[in-house]
Amino acid sequence: NAGVTQTPKFRILKIGQSMTLQCTQDMNHNYMYWYRQDPGMGLKLIYYSVGAGITDKGEVPNGYNVSRSTTEDFPLRLELAAPSQTSVYFCASSYSSGGGGELFFGEGSRLTVL
Amino acid sequence: KQEVTQIPAALSVPEGENLVLNCSFTDSAIYNLQWFRQDPGKGLTSLLLIQSSQREQTSGRLNASLDKSSGRSTLYIAASQPGDSATYLCAVTVSGTSYGKLTFGQGTILTVHP
C-alpha cells in the first residue's frame, strides 16, 4: 500500500520559473491538503480539497494553484517562483475532515528557489 | 486565532527514561488533537488521535492526554529508546470549519541517547 506519494523529492528552481508538485493517494480519501513547512515555523496550510472538482484556499495560498480532477491526484502548481517559496512541501489526505480525520502524509518535496 | 505551543523545543534524555512532551492551545473549540512523529527528511506519521470528547489515547509505550478546558495535551513516552529520536508535533483541528483545518505546533526535537 503506497499511501500518499509525492514527486519530485527535490527541485531547484530559478526565480520566475514555474513547476508542478505531484501528489497521488491510493486510499480513496476524499480530503487532500497541501502544507508547507519552514524551519522553526510549523506547518501552514496552502490549499485543500474536499473531493474531486472542489478546492479552496488555506492560510497561505498566494503564489500557488491547485486542481483536483480525480479523487487520487492533487497537484500543486507554483507560478513565477520566488525565494519566499523555498520550503518543504507536504501533501496529506484523510478520510474525513474533522471528527475522525487522521492525516496521512507524503514524504515531502524540498524546493529551493534561487 | 488558534495558536499551538510546544514545550520544550528540544529534549535530550538517556535511554530507558520516561518522558513527557507538552502541547498547549489557545482556543478550546477543537474537534480533535493529533500527535505526529517526523523523522529527518521524512513526512509526518500520525501517532495518536484524541477526539474532543476523549481524555486520553494509548498506543504501546505512548499515552496522550487531553484537557480541553485548560487547552493542554501531554504525550507520555515510557521507557524511551534511541529509535524514539525524532521531532514530535501536535496539531489541533479547529471546530466550526467545513474542513479539517489543522493548526500545528512548532515541534519538540527529542534525542534519546544510549
PDB file of C-alpha atoms in Angstrom:
ATOM      1  CA  ASN A   1       0.000   0.000   0.000  1.00  0.00           C
ATOM      2  CA  ALA A   2       1.771   3.145  -1.224  1.00  0.00           C
ATOM      3  CA  GLY A   3      -0.326   5.681   0.755  1.00  0.00           C
ATOM      4  CA  VAL A   4       0.488   9.264  -0.293  1.00  0.00           C
ATOM      5  CA  THR A   5       3.167   9.659  -2.962  1.00  0.00           C
ATOM      6  CA  GLN A   6       4.832  12.965  -3.835  1.00  0.00           C
ATOM      7  CA  THR A   7       7.151  13.818  -6.709  1.00  0.00           C
ATOM      8  CA  PRO A   8       9.727  15.211  -7.087  1.00  0.00           C
ATOM      9  CA  LYS A   9      11.535  14.821  -3.760  1.00  0.00           C
ATOM     10  CA  PHE A  10      13.964  17.635  -4.535  1.00  0.00           C
ATOM     11  CA  ARG A  11      13.931  20.515  -7.001  1.00  0.00           C
ATOM     12  CA  ILE A  12      15.886  23.704  -7.574  1.00  0.00           C
ATOM     13  CA  LEU A  13      14.139  26.496  -9.438  1.00  0.00           C
ATOM     14  CA  LYS A  14      15.261  29.863 -10.697  1.00  0.00           C
ATOM     15  CA  ILE A  15      13.250  32.952  -9.800  1.00  0.00           C
ATOM     16  CA  GLY A  16      10.305  33.315 -12.153  1.00  0.00           C
ATOM     17  CA  GLN A  17      10.165  29.679 -13.239  1.00  0.00           C
ATOM     18  CA  SER A  18       7.049  27.580 -12.781  1.00  0.00           C
ATOM     19  CA  MET A  19       6.598  23.962 -11.777  1.00  0.00           C
ATOM     20  CA  THR A  20       4.075  21.432 -10.536  1.00  0.00           C
ATOM     21  CA  LEU A  21       4.424  19.247  -7.456  1.00  0.00           C
ATOM     22  CA  GLN A  22       2.590  15.988  -7.933  1.00  0.00           C
ATOM     23  CA  CYS A  23       0.615  14.187  -5.225  1.00  0.00           C
ATOM     24  CA  THR A  24      -1.350  10.967  -5.511  1.00  0.00           C
ATOM     25  CA  GLN A  25      -3.010   8.768  -2.909  1.00  0.00           C
ATOM     26  CA  ASP A  26      -4.362   5.250  -3.220  1.00  0.00           C
ATOM     27  CA  MET A  27      -6.584   5.180  -0.123  1.00  0.00           C
ATOM     28  CA  ASN A  28      -9.692   6.610  -1.798  1.00  0.00           C
ATOM     29  CA  HIS A  29      -9.640   9.593   0.579  1.00  0.00           C
ATOM     30  CA  ASN A  30     -11.882  12.499  -0.290  1.00  0.00           C
ATOM     31  CA  TYR A  31      -9.906  15.103   1.654  1.00  0.00           C
ATOM     32  CA  MET A  32      -6.497  16.220   0.464  1.00  0.00           C
ATOM     33  CA  TYR A  33      -4.216  19.010   1.629  1.00  0.00           C
ATOM     34  CA  TRP A  34      -1.016  20.831   0.741  1.00  0.00           C
ATOM     35  CA  TYR A  35       1.140  22.160   3.558  1.00  0.00           C
ATOM     36  CA  ARG A  36       4.473  23.922   3.597  1.00  0.00           C
ATOM     37  CA  GLN A  37       6.977  23.552   6.414  1.00  0.00           C
ATOM     38  CA  ASP A  38       9.549  26.220   7.088  1.00  0.00           C
ATOM     39  CA  PRO A  39      12.304  25.774   9.704  1.00  0.00           C
ATOM     40  CA  GLY A  40      11.014  26.504  13.197  1.00  0.00           C
ATOM     41  CA  MET A  41       7.635  27.621  11.848  1.00  0.00           C
ATOM     42  CA  GLY A  42       5.471  24.513  11.945  1.00  0.00           C
ATOM     43  CA  LEU A  43       3.245  23.582   9.025  1.00  0.00           C
ATOM     44  CA  LYS A  44       0.998  26.024   7.191  1.00  0.00           C
ATOM     45  CA  LEU A  45      -1.970  25.010   5.017  1.00  0.00           C
ATOM     46  CA  ILE A  46      -1.740  26.206   1.417  1.00  0.00           C
ATOM     47  CA  TYR A  47      -4.773  24.641  -0.287  1.00  0.00           C
ATOM     48  CA  TYR A  48      -7.177  21.837   0.428  1.00  0.00           C
ATOM     49  CA  SER A  49      -9.797  19.791  -1.406  1.00  0.00           C
ATOM     50  CA  VAL A  50     -12.881  18.017  -0.102  1.00  0.00           C
ATOM     51  CA  GLY A  51     -13.399  15.959  -3.248  1.00  0.00           C
ATOM     52  CA  ALA A  52     -12.863  15.825  -6.972  1.00  0.00           C
ATOM     53  CA  GLY A  53     -13.616  19.189  -8.547  1.00  0.00           C
ATOM     54  CA  ILE A  54     -13.692  21.073  -5.213  1.00  0.00           C
ATOM     55  CA  THR A  55     -10.744  23.080  -3.911  1.00  0.00           C
ATOM     56  CA  ASP A  56     -10.291  26.043  -1.600  1.00  0.00           C
ATOM     57  CA  LYS A  57      -7.602  28.273  -0.140  1.00  0.00           C
ATOM     58  CA  GLY A  58      -5.866  27.687   3.159  1.00  0.00           C
ATOM     59  CA  GLU A  59      -3.746  30.083   5.200  1.00  0.00           C
ATOM     60  CA  VAL A  60      -1.001  30.842   2.678  1.00  0.00           C
ATOM     61  CA  PRO A  61      -2.331  30.374  -0.902  1.00  0.00           C
ATOM     62  CA  ASN A  62      -0.627  33.294  -2.655  1.00  0.00           C
ATOM     63  CA  GLY A  63       1.649  32.177  -5.483  1.00  0.00           C
ATOM     64  CA  TYR A  64       0.116  28.719  -5.743  1.00  0.00           C
ATOM     65  CA  ASN A  65      -2.705  26.990  -7.610  1.00  0.00           C
ATOM     66  CA  VAL A  66      -4.266  23.550  -7.345  1.00  0.00           C
ATOM     67  CA  SER A  67      -6.651  21.314  -9.234  1.00  0.00           C
ATOM     68  CA  ARG A  68      -8.482  18.108  -8.334  1.00  0.00           C
ATOM     69  CA  SER A  69      -9.762  16.309 -11.414  1.00  0.00           C
ATOM     70  CA  THR A  70      -9.705  12.866  -9.791  1.00  0.00           C
ATOM     71  CA  THR A  71     -10.008  11.521  -6.252  1.00  0.00           C
ATOM     72  CA  GLU A  72      -6.435  10.233  -6.381  1.00  0.00           C
ATOM     73  CA  ASP A  73      -4.493  13.270  -7.623  1.00  0.00           C
ATOM     74  CA  PHE A  74      -3.972  16.749  -6.167  1.00  0.00           C
ATOM     75  CA  PRO A  75      -1.161  18.641  -7.933  1.00  0.00           C
ATOM     76  CA  LEU A  76       0.193  21.942  -6.621  1.00  0.00           C
ATOM     77  CA  ARG A  77       1.402  24.481  -9.164  1.00  0.00           C
ATOM     78  CA  LEU A  78       3.878  27.231  -8.400  1.00  0.00           C
ATOM     79  CA  GLU A  79       3.688  30.166 -10.780  1.00  0.00           C
ATOM     80  CA  LEU A  80       6.570  32.649 -11.022  1.00  0.00           C
ATOM     81  CA  ALA A  81       8.671  31.096  -8.284  1.00  0.00           C
ATOM     82  CA  ALA A  82      10.075  33.435  -5.615  1.00  0.00           C
ATOM     83  CA  PRO A  83      12.749  32.851  -2.942  1.00  0.00           C
ATOM     84  CA  SER A  84       9.987  33.036  -0.303  1.00  0.00           C
ATOM     85  CA  GLN A  85       8.636  29.765  -1.712  1.00  0.00           C
ATOM     86  CA  THR A  86      11.772  27.906  -0.691  1.00  0.00           C
ATOM     87  CA  SER A  87      10.344  25.318   1.683  1.00  0.00           C
ATOM     88  CA  VAL A  88       9.436  21.692   2.180  1.00  0.00           C
ATOM     89  CA  TYR A  89       6.006  20.867   0.795  1.00  0.00           C
ATOM     90  CA  PHE A  90       3.847  18.085   2.161  1.00  0.00           C
ATOM     91  CA  CYS A  91       0.744  16.572   0.673  1.00  0.00           C
ATOM     92  CA  ALA A  92      -1.694  14.846   3.013  1.00  0.00           C
ATOM     93  CA  SER A  93      -5.007  13.059   2.818  1.00  0.00           C
ATOM     94  CA  SER A  94      -7.731  11.937   5.203  1.00  0.00           C
ATOM     95  CA  TYR A  95     -10.978  10.028   5.026  1.00  0.00           C
ATOM     96  CA  SER A  96     -12.960  12.719   6.836  1.00  0.00           C
ATOM     97  CA  SER A  97     -12.472  16.359   7.628  1.00  0.00           C
ATOM     98  CA  GLY A  98     -12.580  16.908  11.358  1.00  0.00           C
ATOM     99  CA  GLY A  99     -14.262  14.406  13.572  1.00  0.00           C
ATOM    100  CA  GLY A 100     -12.338  11.323  12.668  1.00  0.00           C
ATOM    101  CA  GLY A 101      -9.732  12.619  10.302  1.00  0.00           C
ATOM    102  CA  GLU A 102      -6.378  11.050  10.875  1.00  0.00           C
ATOM    103  CA  LEU A 103      -4.000  12.592   8.360  1.00  0.00           C
ATOM    104  CA  PHE A 104      -1.648  10.576   6.199  1.00  0.00           C
ATOM    105  CA  PHE A 105       1.361  12.481   4.844  1.00  0.00           C
ATOM    106  CA  GLY A 106       3.662  12.042   1.897  1.00  0.00           C
ATOM    107  CA  GLU A 107       7.410  12.208   2.413  1.00  0.00           C
ATOM    108  CA  GLY A 108       7.698  15.765   1.197  1.00  0.00           C
ATOM    109  CA  SER A 109       9.132  17.750  -1.696  1.00  0.00           C
ATOM    110  CA  ARG A 110      12.062  20.010  -0.887  1.00  0.00           C
ATOM    111  CA  LEU A 111      12.047  23.085  -3.125  1.00  0.00           C
ATOM    112  CA  THR A 112      14.782  25.701  -3.371  1.00  0.00           C
ATOM    113  CA  VAL A 113      14.261  28.901  -5.363  1.00  0.00           C
ATOM    114  CA  LEU A 114      17.442  30.762  -6.297  1.00  0.00           C
TER     115      LEU A 114
ATOM    116  CA  LYS B   1      -6.887  32.743  16.100  1.00  0.00           C
ATOM    117  CA  GLN B   2      -5.816  29.318  17.301  1.00  0.00           C
ATOM    118  CA  GLU B   3      -2.199  29.097  18.405  1.00  0.00           C
ATOM    119  CA  VAL B   4      -0.389  25.925  19.412  1.00  0.00           C
ATOM    120  CA  THR B   5       2.756  25.927  21.515  1.00  0.00           C
ATOM    121  CA  GLN B   6       5.023  23.012  22.326  1.00  0.00           C
ATOM    122  CA  ILE B   7       7.422  22.888  25.237  1.00  0.00           C
ATOM    123  CA  PRO B   8      10.264  22.092  25.369  1.00  0.00           C
ATOM    124  CA  ALA B   9      11.632  22.898  21.921  1.00  0.00           C
ATOM    125  CA  ALA B  10      14.277  20.219  22.376  1.00  0.00           C
ATOM    126  CA  LEU B  11      14.857  17.417  24.854  1.00  0.00           C
ATOM    127  CA  SER B  12      17.748  15.011  25.337  1.00  0.00           C
ATOM    128  CA  VAL B  13      17.352  12.010  27.622  1.00  0.00           C
ATOM    129  CA  PRO B  14      19.191   8.761  28.351  1.00  0.00           C
ATOM    130  CA  GLU B  15      17.720   5.514  27.110  1.00  0.00           C
ATOM    131  CA  GLY B  16      15.126   3.988  29.432  1.00  0.00           C
ATOM    132  CA  GLU B  17      13.850   7.241  30.854  1.00  0.00           C
ATOM    133  CA  ASN B  18      10.158   8.087  30.913  1.00  0.00           C
ATOM    134  CA  LEU B  19       9.400  11.499  29.448  1.00  0.00           C
ATOM    135  CA  VAL B  20       6.603  13.975  28.836  1.00  0.00           C
ATOM    136  CA  LEU B  21       6.131  16.342  25.927  1.00  0.00           C
ATOM    137  CA  ASN B  22       3.758  19.260  26.322  1.00  0.00           C
ATOM    138  CA  CYS B  23       1.354  20.942  23.929  1.00  0.00           C
ATOM    139  CA  SER B  24      -0.904  23.900  24.681  1.00  0.00           C
ATOM    140  CA  PHE B  25      -3.540  25.594  22.529  1.00  0.00           C
ATOM    141  CA  THR B  26      -5.345  28.893  22.950  1.00  0.00           C
ATOM    142  CA  ASP B  27      -8.875  28.054  21.756  1.00  0.00           C
ATOM    143  CA  SER B  28     -10.649  25.079  23.339  1.00  0.00           C
ATOM    144  CA  ALA B  29     -13.139  24.789  20.436  1.00  0.00           C
ATOM    145  CA  ILE B  30     -11.462  21.854  18.746  1.00  0.00           C
ATOM    146  CA  TYR B  31     -12.626  18.658  17.046  1.00  0.00           C
ATOM    147  CA  ASN B  32      -9.563  16.667  17.963  1.00  0.00           C
ATOM    148  CA  LEU B  33      -5.855  16.761  18.690  1.00  0.00           C
ATOM    149  CA  GLN B  34      -3.233  14.677  16.969  1.00  0.00           C
ATOM    150  CA  TRP B  35       0.347  13.837  17.838  1.00  0.00           C
ATOM    151  CA  PHE B  36       2.722  13.224  14.939  1.00  0.00           C
ATOM    152  CA  ARG B  37       6.250  11.963  14.636  1.00  0.00           C
ATOM    153  CA  GLN B  38       8.627  13.308  11.986  1.00  0.00           C
ATOM    154  CA  ASP B  39      11.957  11.703  11.199  1.00  0.00           C
ATOM    155  CA  PRO B  40      14.638  13.831   9.484  1.00  0.00           C
ATOM    156  CA  GLY B  41      13.869  14.317   5.795  1.00  0.00           C
ATOM    157  CA  LYS B  42      10.608  12.406   6.080  1.00  0.00           C
ATOM    158  CA  GLY B  43       6.920  13.144   6.269  1.00  0.00           C
ATOM    159  CA  LEU B  44       4.739  13.110   9.349  1.00  0.00           C
ATOM    160  CA  THR B  45       3.368   9.909  10.827  1.00  0.00           C
ATOM    161  CA  SER B  46       0.258  10.082  12.968  1.00  0.00           C
ATOM    162  CA  LEU B  47       0.852   8.552  16.397  1.00  0.00           C
ATOM    163  CA  LEU B  48      -2.333   9.237  18.324  1.00  0.00           C
ATOM    164  CA  LEU B  49      -5.616  10.988  17.612  1.00  0.00           C
ATOM    165  CA  ILE B  50      -7.741  12.168  20.554  1.00  0.00           C
ATOM    166  CA  GLN B  51     -11.299  13.280  19.884  1.00  0.00           C
ATOM    167  CA  SER B  52     -12.523  16.323  21.796  1.00  0.00           C
ATOM    168  CA  SER B  53     -14.806  14.109  23.902  1.00  0.00           C
ATOM    169  CA  GLN B  54     -11.942  11.838  24.973  1.00  0.00           C
ATOM    170  CA  ARG B  55      -9.431  12.282  27.788  1.00  0.00           C
ATOM    171  CA  GLU B  56      -6.628  10.052  26.560  1.00  0.00           C
ATOM    172  CA  GLN B  57      -5.410   7.575  23.990  1.00  0.00           C
ATOM    173  CA  THR B  58      -2.775   4.885  24.292  1.00  0.00           C
ATOM    174  CA  SER B  59      -0.651   3.049  21.768  1.00  0.00           C
ATOM    175  CA  GLY B  60       2.087   0.799  23.043  1.00  0.00           C
ATOM    176  CA  ARG B  61       4.555   2.888  25.062  1.00  0.00           C
ATOM    177  CA  LEU B  62       2.781   6.118  24.108  1.00  0.00           C
ATOM    178  CA  ASN B  63      -0.004   7.757  26.051  1.00  0.00           C
ATOM    179  CA  ALA B  64      -1.563  11.067  25.090  1.00  0.00           C
ATOM    180  CA  SER B  65      -3.900  13.024  27.328  1.00  0.00           C
ATOM    181  CA  LEU B  66      -6.206  15.909  26.523  1.00  0.00           C
ATOM    182  CA  ASP B  67      -7.584  18.571  28.868  1.00  0.00           C
ATOM    183  CA  LYS B  68      -9.676  20.695  26.546  1.00  0.00           C
ATOM    184  CA  SER B  69     -10.833  23.156  29.169  1.00  0.00           C
ATOM    185  CA  SER B  70      -7.290  24.132  30.071  1.00  0.00           C
ATOM    186  CA  GLY B  71      -6.029  23.897  26.493  1.00  0.00           C
ATOM    187  CA  ARG B  72      -3.360  21.296  27.215  1.00  0.00           C
ATOM    188  CA  SER B  73      -2.205  17.931  25.966  1.00  0.00           C
ATOM    189  CA  THR B  74       0.712  15.768  27.007  1.00  0.00           C
ATOM    190  CA  LEU B  75       2.460  12.930  25.221  1.00  0.00           C
ATOM    191  CA  TYR B  76       3.999  10.450  27.625  1.00  0.00           C
ATOM    192  CA  ILE B  77       6.666   8.096  26.308  1.00  0.00           C
ATOM    193  CA  ALA B  78       7.566   5.212  28.577  1.00  0.00           C
ATOM    194  CA  ALA B  79      10.960   3.505  28.636  1.00  0.00           C
ATOM    195  CA  SER B  80      12.396   5.647  25.852  1.00  0.00           C
ATOM    196  CA  GLN B  81      14.631   4.074  23.208  1.00  0.00           C
ATOM    197  CA  PRO B  82      17.140   5.552  20.726  1.00  0.00           C
ATOM    198  CA  GLY B  83      14.649   4.738  17.969  1.00  0.00           C
ATOM    199  CA  ASP B  84      12.240   7.244  19.536  1.00  0.00           C
ATOM    200  CA  SER B  85      14.575  10.070  18.488  1.00  0.00           C
ATOM    201  CA  ALA B  86      12.568  12.329  16.163  1.00  0.00           C
ATOM    202  CA  THR B  87      10.589  15.552  16.115  1.00  0.00           C
ATOM    203  CA  TYR B  88       7.162  15.297  17.729  1.00  0.00           C
ATOM    204  CA  LEU B  89       4.432  17.678  16.628  1.00  0.00           C
ATOM    205  CA  CYS B  90       0.961  18.225  17.967  1.00  0.00           C
ATOM    206  CA  ALA B  91      -1.878  19.667  15.922  1.00  0.00           C
ATOM    207  CA  VAL B  92      -5.460  20.618  16.686  1.00  0.00           C
ATOM    208  CA  THR B  93      -8.411  20.531  14.317  1.00  0.00           C
ATOM    209  CA  VAL B  94     -10.424  23.705  14.617  1.00  0.00           C
ATOM    210  CA  SER B  95     -14.172  23.348  15.193  1.00  0.00           C
ATOM    211  CA  GLY B  96     -16.685  25.201  13.082  1.00  0.00           C
ATOM    212  CA  THR B  97     -14.909  24.847   9.774  1.00  0.00           C
ATOM    213  CA  SER B  98     -16.087  22.849   6.801  1.00  0.00           C
ATOM    214  CA  TYR B  99     -12.803  21.037   6.535  1.00  0.00           C
ATOM    215  CA  GLY B 100     -10.176  19.662   8.870  1.00  0.00           C
ATOM    216  CA  LYS B 101      -8.005  22.709   9.290  1.00  0.00           C
ATOM    217  CA  LEU B 102      -5.071  21.708  11.433  1.00  0.00           C
ATOM    218  CA  THR B 103      -3.038  24.173  13.429  1.00  0.00           C
ATOM    219  CA  PHE B 104       0.404  22.787  14.200  1.00  0.00           C
ATOM    220  CA  GLY B 105       2.832  23.470  16.982  1.00  0.00           C
ATOM    221  CA  GLN B 106       6.477  24.001  16.124  1.00  0.00           C
ATOM    222  CA  GLY B 107       7.512  20.620  17.467  1.00  0.00           C
ATOM    223  CA  THR B 108       9.777  19.133  20.121  1.00  0.00           C
ATOM    224  CA  ILE B 109      13.055  17.620  18.945  1.00  0.00           C
ATOM    225  CA  LEU B 110      13.675  14.507  21.028  1.00  0.00           C
ATOM    226  CA  THR B 111      17.043  12.804  21.275  1.00  0.00           C
ATOM    227  CA  VAL B 112      17.370   9.553  23.202  1.00  0.00           C
ATOM    228  CA  HIS B 113      20.998   8.576  23.694  1.00  0.00           C
ATOM    229  CA  PRO B 114      22.207   5.063  24.527  1.00  0.00           C
TER     230      PRO B 114
END
